[in-house]
Coordinates of C-alpha atoms in Angstrom, one line a residue:
X269 CA 7.4 24.4 -7.2
X270 CA 5.5 23.4 -4.0
X271 CA 5.9 19.9 -2.9
X272 CA 4.2 19.4 0.4
X273 CA 5.2 16.8 2.9
X274 CA 4.6 15.8 6.6
X275 CA 3.8 12.9 8.7
X276 CA 0.1 13.1 7.8
X277 CA 0.7 15.7 5.1
X278 CA -1.6 18.1 6.9
X279 CA 0.9 20.6 8.3
X280 CA 1.0 23.8 6.3
X281 CA 4.4 24.6 7.8
X282 CA 5.9 21.5 6.4
X283 CA 4.2 22.0 3.1
X284 CA 5.7 25.5 2.9
X285 CA 9.2 24.2 3.7
X286 CA 8.9 22.0 0.7
X287 CA 9.6 24.7 -1.8
X288 CA 12.9 22.9 -2.6
X289 CA 14.0 21.4 -5.8
X290 CA 16.3 18.6 -6.5
X291 CA 18.3 17.3 -9.4
X292 CA 21.4 15.5 -10.4
X293 CA 22.5 16.3 -13.8
X294 CA 23.1 12.9 -15.3
X295 CA 26.4 12.9 -17.1
X296 CA 25.1 12.0 -20.5
X297 CA 22.1 10.2 -22.2
X298 CA 19.4 11.3 -24.5
X299 CA 17.3 14.4 -24.2
X300 CA 13.8 14.0 -22.8
X301 CA 10.6 15.5 -24.3
X302 CA 11.0 18.6 -22.0
X303 CA 13.9 20.0 -23.8
X304 CA 17.8 20.3 -23.8
X305 CA 20.5 18.7 -21.8
X306 CA 21.0 20.1 -18.3
X307 CA 24.6 21.1 -17.7
X308 CA 26.5 19.3 -15.0
X309 CA 27.4 21.6 -12.0
X310 CA 30.9 21.7 -10.6
X311 CA 29.4 22.0 -7.1
X312 CA 28.7 18.8 -5.2
X313 CA 31.6 16.8 -6.4
X314 CA 32.9 15.9 -2.9
X315 CA 31.9 12.5 -1.6
X316 CA 29.4 12.6 1.3
X317 CA 30.3 10.9 4.6
X318 CA 28.1 7.9 5.1
X319 CA 25.6 7.8 7.9
X320 CA 22.8 5.3 8.5
X321 CA 21.3 2.9 6.1
X322 CA 17.6 3.6 5.2
X323 CA 14.9 1.2 4.1
X324 CA 15.4 -1.9 6.0
X325 CA 12.8 -3.2 8.5
X326 CA 13.2 -1.2 11.7
X327 CA 14.6 1.9 9.9
X328 CA 12.9 5.3 9.9
X329 CA 11.4 4.5 6.5
X330 CA 10.9 0.9 5.5
X331 CA 11.1 0.7 1.7
X332 CA 11.5 -1.9 -1.1
X333 CA 15.1 -0.7 -1.5
X334 CA 17.9 0.3 0.9
X335 CA 20.5 2.9 0.6
X336 CA 23.0 4.8 2.7
X337 CA 22.2 8.3 4.1
X338 CA 24.7 11.1 4.2
X339 CA 25.8 11.8 7.8
X340 CA 23.5 13.9 9.9
X341 CA 20.6 13.8 7.4
X342 CA 17.4 13.1 9.2
X343 CA 14.7 10.6 7.7
X344 CA 11.0 10.7 8.6
X345 CA 8.3 8.5 7.3
X346 CA 5.5 10.3 5.4
X347 CA 1.9 9.1 5.5
X348 CA -0.3 10.5 2.8
X349 CA -4.0 10.6 3.8
X350 CA -5.9 10.1 0.6
X351 CA -8.9 12.0 2.2
X352 CA -6.9 15.0 3.1
X353 CA -7.2 18.3 1.2
X354 CA -3.4 18.2 0.8
X355 CA -3.2 14.7 -0.5
X356 CA -2.5 15.7 -4.0
X357 CA 0.7 17.5 -2.7
X358 CA 2.0 14.1 -1.7
X359 CA 1.4 12.6 -5.1
X360 CA 3.3 13.1 -8.4
X361 CA 2.7 11.2 -11.5
X362 CA 2.2 7.6 -10.6
X363 CA 4.1 7.7 -7.2
X364 CA 3.3 8.8 -3.7
X365 CA 5.7 10.3 -1.2
X366 CA 6.6 7.8 1.6
X367 CA 9.8 9.3 3.1
X368 CA 11.5 12.7 3.6
X369 CA 15.1 13.1 4.5
X370 CA 15.9 16.6 5.9
X371 CA 19.3 18.1 5.2
X372 CA 19.0 20.9 7.8
X373 CA 20.8 19.0 10.5
X374 CA 23.8 18.7 8.1
X375 CA 23.7 22.4 7.3
X376 CA 21.6 22.7 4.1
X377 CA 18.1 23.6 3.1
X378 CA 16.5 20.9 1.3
X379 CA 15.3 17.3 1.3
X380 CA 15.8 13.9 -0.3
X381 CA 12.3 12.6 -0.9
X382 CA 11.4 9.0 -1.6
X383 CA 8.2 8.2 -3.6
X384 CA 6.7 4.9 -4.3
X385 CA 4.1 3.5 -6.7
X386 CA 1.9 0.5 -7.0
X387 CA 3.4 -2.7 -8.6
X388 CA 3.2 -2.4 -12.3
X389 CA 5.1 -3.2 -15.4
X390 CA 6.1 0.5 -16.0
X391 CA 9.7 1.0 -16.8
X392 CA 11.7 3.3 -14.6
X393 CA 11.9 5.8 -17.4
X394 CA 8.2 5.9 -17.9
X395 CA 7.7 6.5 -14.2
X396 CA 10.1 9.4 -14.3
X397 CA 8.6 10.9 -17.4
X398 CA 5.2 10.9 -15.6
X399 CA 6.9 12.4 -12.4
X400 CA 8.4 15.2 -14.4
X401 CA 5.3 15.8 -16.5
X402 CA 3.2 16.2 -13.5
X403 CA 5.2 19.4 -12.6
X404 CA 3.9 22.2 -14.8
X405 CA 7.1 24.2 -14.1
X406 CA 9.5 21.6 -15.2
X407 CA 11.5 21.8 -18.4
X408 CA 14.9 20.7 -20.1
X409 CA 14.7 17.1 -19.0
X410 CA 17.5 14.7 -19.8
X411 CA 17.2 11.0 -19.1
X412 CA 20.0 8.6 -18.5
X413 CA 20.1 4.8 -17.7
X414 CA 22.3 3.5 -14.9
X415 CA 22.8 0.4 -12.7
X416 CA 23.2 0.0 -9.0
X417 CA 24.1 -3.5 -8.2
X418 CA 21.4 -5.8 -9.5
X419 CA 19.1 -2.9 -10.0
X420 CA 18.6 -1.2 -13.4
X421 CA 17.2 2.4 -13.3
X422 CA 16.8 5.7 -15.0
X423 CA 17.9 9.2 -13.8
X424 CA 16.6 12.5 -14.9
X425 CA 18.1 15.9 -14.7
X426 CA 15.8 18.9 -15.3
X427 CA 15.1 22.5 -14.4
X428 CA 12.2 24.1 -12.6
X429 CA 11.0 27.7 -13.0
X430 CA 8.3 29.7 -11.2
X431 CA 7.2 33.1 -10.0
X432 CA 8.9 32.6 -6.5
X433 CA 12.3 31.8 -8.2
X434 CA 14.8 34.4 -9.4
X435 CA 16.1 31.9 -12.0
X436 CA 15.5 28.4 -13.0
X437 CA 16.8 25.8 -10.5
X438 CA 18.1 22.3 -11.3
X439 CA 16.5 19.1 -10.0
X440 CA 17.3 15.5 -10.2
X441 CA 15.6 12.3 -9.5
X442 CA 16.2 8.5 -10.2
X443 CA 13.8 5.6 -10.4
X444 CA 14.1 1.9 -10.2
X445 CA 11.5 -1.0 -10.5
X446 CA 10.9 -3.4 -7.6
X447 CA 8.4 -6.2 -7.0
X448 CA 6.6 -3.9 -4.6
X449 CA 6.4 -1.1 -7.1
X450 CA 8.6 1.7 -8.5
X451 CA 10.7 3.8 -6.2
X452 CA 11.7 7.3 -7.1
X453 CA 14.4 9.3 -5.1
X454 CA 14.3 13.1 -5.7
X455 CA 16.7 15.8 -4.4
X456 CA 15.2 19.0 -3.2
X457 CA 16.9 22.4 -2.7
X458 CA 16.1 26.0 -2.1
X459 CA 18.0 26.9 -5.2
X460 CA 20.7 25.5 -7.6
X461 CA 23.6 26.4 -5.2
X462 CA 21.9 24.5 -2.4
X463 CA 21.2 21.6 -4.8
X464 CA 24.8 21.5 -5.7
X465 CA 25.9 21.4 -2.1
X466 CA 23.5 18.5 -1.3
X467 CA 24.4 16.6 -4.5
X468 CA 26.9 14.3 -2.8
X469 CA 24.1 12.9 -0.5
X470 CA 22.0 12.1 -3.6
X471 CA 24.9 10.4 -5.3
X472 CA 25.6 8.3 -2.2
X473 CA 22.1 7.2 -2.1
X474 CA 22.2 6.2 -5.8
X475 CA 25.5 4.5 -5.5
X476 CA 24.6 2.4 -2.5
X477 CA 21.1 1.4 -3.7
X478 CA 20.1 -2.2 -3.2
X479 CA 16.9 -4.2 -3.3
X480 CA 15.5 -4.5 0.1

């Protein structure tokens, strides 16, 4: 699945680099409308070393929430120009990409991407369902509720298939509601192996999530 990103979302190079998936197989919960439970992977079980905190004023991406980044992951704010021909690549479901966190400095190929929507009464699960449904290659979605401090959220694990993939790859995302709109954090990876290796960074973000 192609998910473009860039500072103004106009760079074809950055868009091409975004052929990465993300997922975190939630360890339980009910099966979503896309299919069966996504098995948990053994890879990615080691805790990530904590780096900077993202989301606060003055950080690389100012967000309605804050969370810890894994060491050496590099964040960059994303500005989606609604008039750009590539604008639709920076939107998925009801949310728009606002931040991209690159794993390459840490030795992996993939991204944590942060998406934000407009203030609404939509529950986190509804936001995630719209996010997954907007990807025509997504399937086998499993939704699980979780809490991070005072925040209640929902996580989804699913698979993505496509002509450019040798086999389906796993992806994960979690969503929380904030007064400034829903926030979705999604893990990308070149394949399921990369996804598993980057999973500790995703889990660190979820575990340290706080309202900004």
